[in-house]
Amino acid sequence: MTGDHTALAVILALGAAAGFGVSNVTQMDAVRRQPATRLASARGHIDAGVVVRAAREPLWLIGLAASIVGFGLEATALSMAPVVLVQPLIVAELPFALPLAAFVAGRRLGQREWTGILLVTAGLVAVVTTIRPNDSLIAGGGLRWLILFGSVGLLVVALVAVAGRSSGLARTTGLAAAAGATFGLLSVVTKATTQDFASHGLGALVTWQPWALAVIGLVGMSLAQNAYRAGPLAVSLPLLDVGEPFVGSLIAILAFGEQLGDFGPIGLSVFVLGIVCICAGVAVLDRSPLVQAAQAARTRAALDSEPSFDRCP
């Protein structure tokens, strides 16, 4: 991997982050306009039809187009650079999306929100500038992939189950974390798919990776749309952005031998400080007064919209 390829991969990954930021804001706004099914609303179930209904909204389709562009840029970046370099850069979506979301909602981000965004951004810069990753071939036997799919699948099912028994911010947190884990697995399968196409051209279509890519993407999209419906973007987006690179990088390191490089004492300290800043930023955003107020207003609106017989004892 040359320096030019690394620089281009960074630019492409940042472009993908901007595309995902626009996509998340527009899709969240469109999804919020869609009524939840009574069964899903009453029992806390995942609304599997939310994507189908939201696809009737032109604004959601604009978000889908932005997401497709973002995914294309991300896939190109992954074809040129390791997962552990590209995926953390997707967290840069936060500084793009949260101010845009506040503008669309006619609100202003306060000091706490900006503090959270700056902490995440500073942590991201610290992590990306200290690692010296090596690229590796994302390939392996069926057993390895079965273990990966099974492990991530169990984690996602557990998070969805917790979300289904919760409400408010806890429900949003569970769904967003599940979506982030799903997208983390998606990033690794995406890199495997780009490597297959580079080696075999269109012959890669007869392998399982492109089709698994489509299925995982649909599952992740459905979970993300439900997270957008459940609560404020300032809660769901940080968890999506942190969960995706964490799971994706962990898989790339443990299963496929990617390495972060030799840090040295100072580099390791900066790297750890960066991770702490990212986690602290997410915690600050989760406890933001603006987020809490938005969630309370959303809960009141949901109760007011329910038919009166649904609230009868």
PDB file of C-alpha atoms in Angstrom, residues 45-162:
ATOM      1  CA  HIS A  45     -41.187  -5.118  18.173  1.00  0.00           C
ATOM      2  CA  ILE A  46     -38.938  -4.221  15.266  1.00  0.00           C
ATOM      3  CA  ASP A  47     -40.981  -2.612  12.498  1.00  0.00           C
ATOM      4  CA  ALA A  48     -39.851  -4.696   9.513  1.00  0.00           C
ATOM      5  CA  GLY A  49     -41.968  -2.679   7.057  1.00  0.00           C
ATOM      6  CA  VAL A  50     -40.507   0.706   7.918  1.00  0.00           C
ATOM      7  CA  VAL A  51     -38.124   0.671   4.940  1.00  0.00           C
ATOM      8  CA  VAL A  52     -40.887  -0.242   2.476  1.00  0.00           C
ATOM      9  CA  ARG A  53     -43.171   2.544   3.700  1.00  0.00           C
ATOM     10  CA  ALA A  54     -40.387   5.121   3.944  1.00  0.00           C
ATOM     11  CA  ALA A  55     -39.336   4.342   0.345  1.00  0.00           C
ATOM     12  CA  ARG A  56     -42.500   6.147  -0.792  1.00  0.00           C
ATOM     13  CA  GLU A  57     -41.038   9.393   0.528  1.00  0.00           C
ATOM     14  CA  PRO A  58     -38.905  11.356  -1.995  1.00  0.00           C
ATOM     15  CA  LEU A  59     -36.740  12.629   0.875  1.00  0.00           C
ATOM     16  CA  TRP A  60     -35.940   9.065   1.944  1.00  0.00           C
ATOM     17  CA  LEU A  61     -34.958   8.202  -1.630  1.00  0.00           C
ATOM     18  CA  ILE A  62     -32.591  11.181  -1.664  1.00  0.00           C
ATOM     19  CA  GLY A  63     -31.058   9.769   1.486  1.00  0.00           C
ATOM     20  CA  LEU A  64     -30.812   6.345  -0.143  1.00  0.00           C
ATOM     21  CA  ALA A  65     -28.977   7.874  -3.108  1.00  0.00           C
ATOM     22  CA  ALA A  66     -26.549   9.606  -0.730  1.00  0.00           C
ATOM     23  CA  SER A  67     -26.059   6.299   1.098  1.00  0.00           C
ATOM     24  CA  ILE A  68     -25.323   4.458  -2.146  1.00  0.00           C
ATOM     25  CA  VAL A  69     -22.748   7.077  -3.113  1.00  0.00           C
ATOM     26  CA  GLY A  70     -21.234   6.835   0.367  1.00  0.00           C
ATOM     27  CA  PHE A  71     -21.090   3.050   0.193  1.00  0.00           C
ATOM     28  CA  GLY A  72     -19.424   3.209  -3.226  1.00  0.00           C
ATOM     29  CA  LEU A  73     -16.756   5.556  -1.878  1.00  0.00           C
ATOM     30  CA  GLU A  74     -16.288   3.367   1.203  1.00  0.00           C
ATOM     31  CA  ALA A  75     -15.962   0.207  -0.903  1.00  0.00           C
ATOM     32  CA  THR A  76     -13.368   1.893  -3.123  1.00  0.00           C
ATOM     33  CA  ALA A  77     -11.432   3.041  -0.060  1.00  0.00           C
ATOM     34  CA  LEU A  78     -11.552  -0.494   1.383  1.00  0.00           C
ATOM     35  CA  SER A  79     -10.171  -1.879  -1.874  1.00  0.00           C
ATOM     36  CA  MET A  80      -7.125   0.356  -1.402  1.00  0.00           C
ATOM     37  CA  ALA A  81      -6.520   0.370   2.360  1.00  0.00           C
ATOM     38  CA  PRO A  82      -7.007  -1.800   5.468  1.00  0.00           C
ATOM     39  CA  VAL A  83     -10.301  -1.981   7.319  1.00  0.00           C
ATOM     40  CA  VAL A  84      -8.626  -0.607  10.476  1.00  0.00           C
ATOM     41  CA  LEU A  85      -7.749   2.609   8.615  1.00  0.00           C
ATOM     42  CA  VAL A  86     -10.922   3.173   6.595  1.00  0.00           C
ATOM     43  CA  GLN A  87     -13.581   2.298   9.162  1.00  0.00           C
ATOM     44  CA  PRO A  88     -12.577   4.753  11.925  1.00  0.00           C
ATOM     45  CA  LEU A  89     -12.816   7.574   9.380  1.00  0.00           C
ATOM     46  CA  ILE A  90     -16.540   6.874   8.982  1.00  0.00           C
ATOM     47  CA  VAL A  91     -16.949   8.400  12.464  1.00  0.00           C
ATOM     48  CA  ALA A  92     -16.296  11.738  10.714  1.00  0.00           C
ATOM     49  CA  GLU A  93     -19.948  11.458   9.697  1.00  0.00           C
ATOM     50  CA  LEU A  94     -20.832  12.917  13.123  1.00  0.00           C
ATOM     51  CA  PRO A  95     -19.549  16.447  12.481  1.00  0.00           C
ATOM     52  CA  PHE A  96     -21.406  16.399   9.152  1.00  0.00           C
ATOM     53  CA  ALA A  97     -24.708  14.980  10.332  1.00  0.00           C
ATOM     54  CA  LEU A  98     -25.512  16.399  13.761  1.00  0.00           C
ATOM     55  CA  PRO A  99     -25.355  20.111  12.853  1.00  0.00           C
ATOM     56  CA  LEU A 100     -27.327  19.336   9.685  1.00  0.00           C
ATOM     57  CA  ALA A 101     -29.930  17.428  11.711  1.00  0.00           C
ATOM     58  CA  ALA A 102     -30.282  20.335  14.133  1.00  0.00           C
ATOM     59  CA  PHE A 103     -30.677  22.772  11.223  1.00  0.00           C
ATOM     60  CA  VAL A 104     -33.361  20.624   9.581  1.00  0.00           C
ATOM     61  CA  ALA A 105     -35.235  20.401  12.895  1.00  0.00           C
ATOM     62  CA  GLY A 106     -35.000  24.167  13.417  1.00  0.00           C
ATOM     63  CA  ARG A 107     -32.916  23.777  16.569  1.00  0.00           C
ATOM     64  CA  ARG A 108     -29.434  24.785  17.646  1.00  0.00           C
ATOM     65  CA  LEU A 109     -26.742  22.564  19.047  1.00  0.00           C
ATOM     66  CA  GLY A 110     -25.695  23.644  22.517  1.00  0.00           C
ATOM     67  CA  GLN A 111     -22.320  23.624  24.239  1.00  0.00           C
ATOM     68  CA  ARG A 112     -22.732  20.018  25.375  1.00  0.00           C
ATOM     69  CA  GLU A 113     -23.501  18.790  21.860  1.00  0.00           C
ATOM     70  CA  TRP A 114     -20.528  20.610  20.360  1.00  0.00           C
ATOM     71  CA  THR A 115     -18.328  19.278  23.158  1.00  0.00           C
ATOM     72  CA  GLY A 116     -19.397  15.722  22.296  1.00  0.00           C
ATOM     73  CA  ILE A 117     -18.752  16.272  18.598  1.00  0.00           C
ATOM     74  CA  LEU A 118     -15.311  17.777  19.279  1.00  0.00           C
ATOM     75  CA  LEU A 119     -14.364  14.921  21.618  1.00  0.00           C
ATOM     76  CA  VAL A 120     -15.307  12.334  19.000  1.00  0.00           C
ATOM     77  CA  THR A 121     -13.499  14.259  16.261  1.00  0.00           C
ATOM     78  CA  ALA A 122     -10.353  14.728  18.362  1.00  0.00           C
ATOM     79  CA  GLY A 123     -10.371  11.044  19.302  1.00  0.00           C
ATOM     80  CA  LEU A 124     -10.742  10.092  15.653  1.00  0.00           C
ATOM     81  CA  VAL A 125      -7.784  12.253  14.640  1.00  0.00           C
ATOM     82  CA  ALA A 126      -5.654  10.762  17.443  1.00  0.00           C
ATOM     83  CA  VAL A 127      -6.482   7.184  16.437  1.00  0.00           C
ATOM     84  CA  VAL A 128      -5.985   7.623  12.686  1.00  0.00           C
ATOM     85  CA  THR A 129      -2.707   9.538  13.003  1.00  0.00           C
ATOM     86  CA  THR A 130      -1.085   7.041  15.372  1.00  0.00           C
ATOM     87  CA  ILE A 131      -1.880   3.721  13.686  1.00  0.00           C
ATOM     88  CA  ARG A 132       0.356   2.299  10.960  1.00  0.00           C
ATOM     89  CA  PRO A 133      -1.834  -0.512   9.657  1.00  0.00           C
ATOM     90  CA  ASN A 134      -0.896  -3.282   7.271  1.00  0.00           C
ATOM     91  CA  ASP A 135      -3.278  -4.541   4.636  1.00  0.00           C
ATOM     92  CA  SER A 136      -4.248  -8.205   4.482  1.00  0.00           C
ATOM     93  CA  LEU A 137      -6.282 -10.589   2.399  1.00  0.00           C
ATOM     94  CA  ILE A 138      -9.818 -10.937   3.755  1.00  0.00           C
ATOM     95  CA  ALA A 139     -10.324 -14.598   2.965  1.00  0.00           C
ATOM     96  CA  GLY A 140     -10.771 -17.833   4.830  1.00  0.00           C
ATOM     97  CA  GLY A 141     -12.544 -21.149   5.002  1.00  0.00           C
ATOM     98  CA  GLY A 142     -16.213 -21.674   5.633  1.00  0.00           C
ATOM     99  CA  LEU A 143     -15.708 -22.386   9.336  1.00  0.00           C
ATOM    100  CA  ARG A 144     -14.072 -19.016   9.939  1.00  0.00           C
ATOM    101  CA  TRP A 145     -16.896 -17.150   8.245  1.00  0.00           C
ATOM    102  CA  LEU A 146     -19.483 -19.281  10.035  1.00  0.00           C
ATOM    103  CA  ILE A 147     -17.972 -18.322  13.403  1.00  0.00           C
ATOM    104  CA  LEU A 148     -17.922 -14.645  12.421  1.00  0.00           C
ATOM    105  CA  PHE A 149     -21.511 -14.602  11.190  1.00  0.00           C
ATOM    106  CA  GLY A 150     -22.664 -16.593  14.205  1.00  0.00           C
ATOM    107  CA  SER A 151     -20.882 -14.346  16.714  1.00  0.00           C
ATOM    108  CA  VAL A 152     -22.110 -11.075  15.225  1.00  0.00           C
ATOM    109  CA  GLY A 153     -25.570 -12.563  14.694  1.00  0.00           C
ATOM    110  CA  LEU A 154     -25.863 -13.538  18.361  1.00  0.00           C
ATOM    111  CA  LEU A 155     -24.723 -10.070  19.433  1.00  0.00           C
ATOM    112  CA  VAL A 156     -27.273  -8.387  17.165  1.00  0.00           C
ATOM    113  CA  VAL A 157     -30.107 -10.669  18.312  1.00  0.00           C
ATOM    114  CA  ALA A 158     -29.236  -9.972  21.970  1.00  0.00           C
ATOM    115  CA  LEU A 159     -29.181  -6.197  21.411  1.00  0.00           C
ATOM    116  CA  VAL A 160     -32.484  -6.282  19.531  1.00  0.00           C
ATOM    117  CA  ALA A 161     -34.035  -8.372  22.309  1.00  0.00           C
ATOM    118  CA  VAL A 162     -32.919  -5.835  24.919  1.00  0.00           C
TER     119      VAL A 162
END
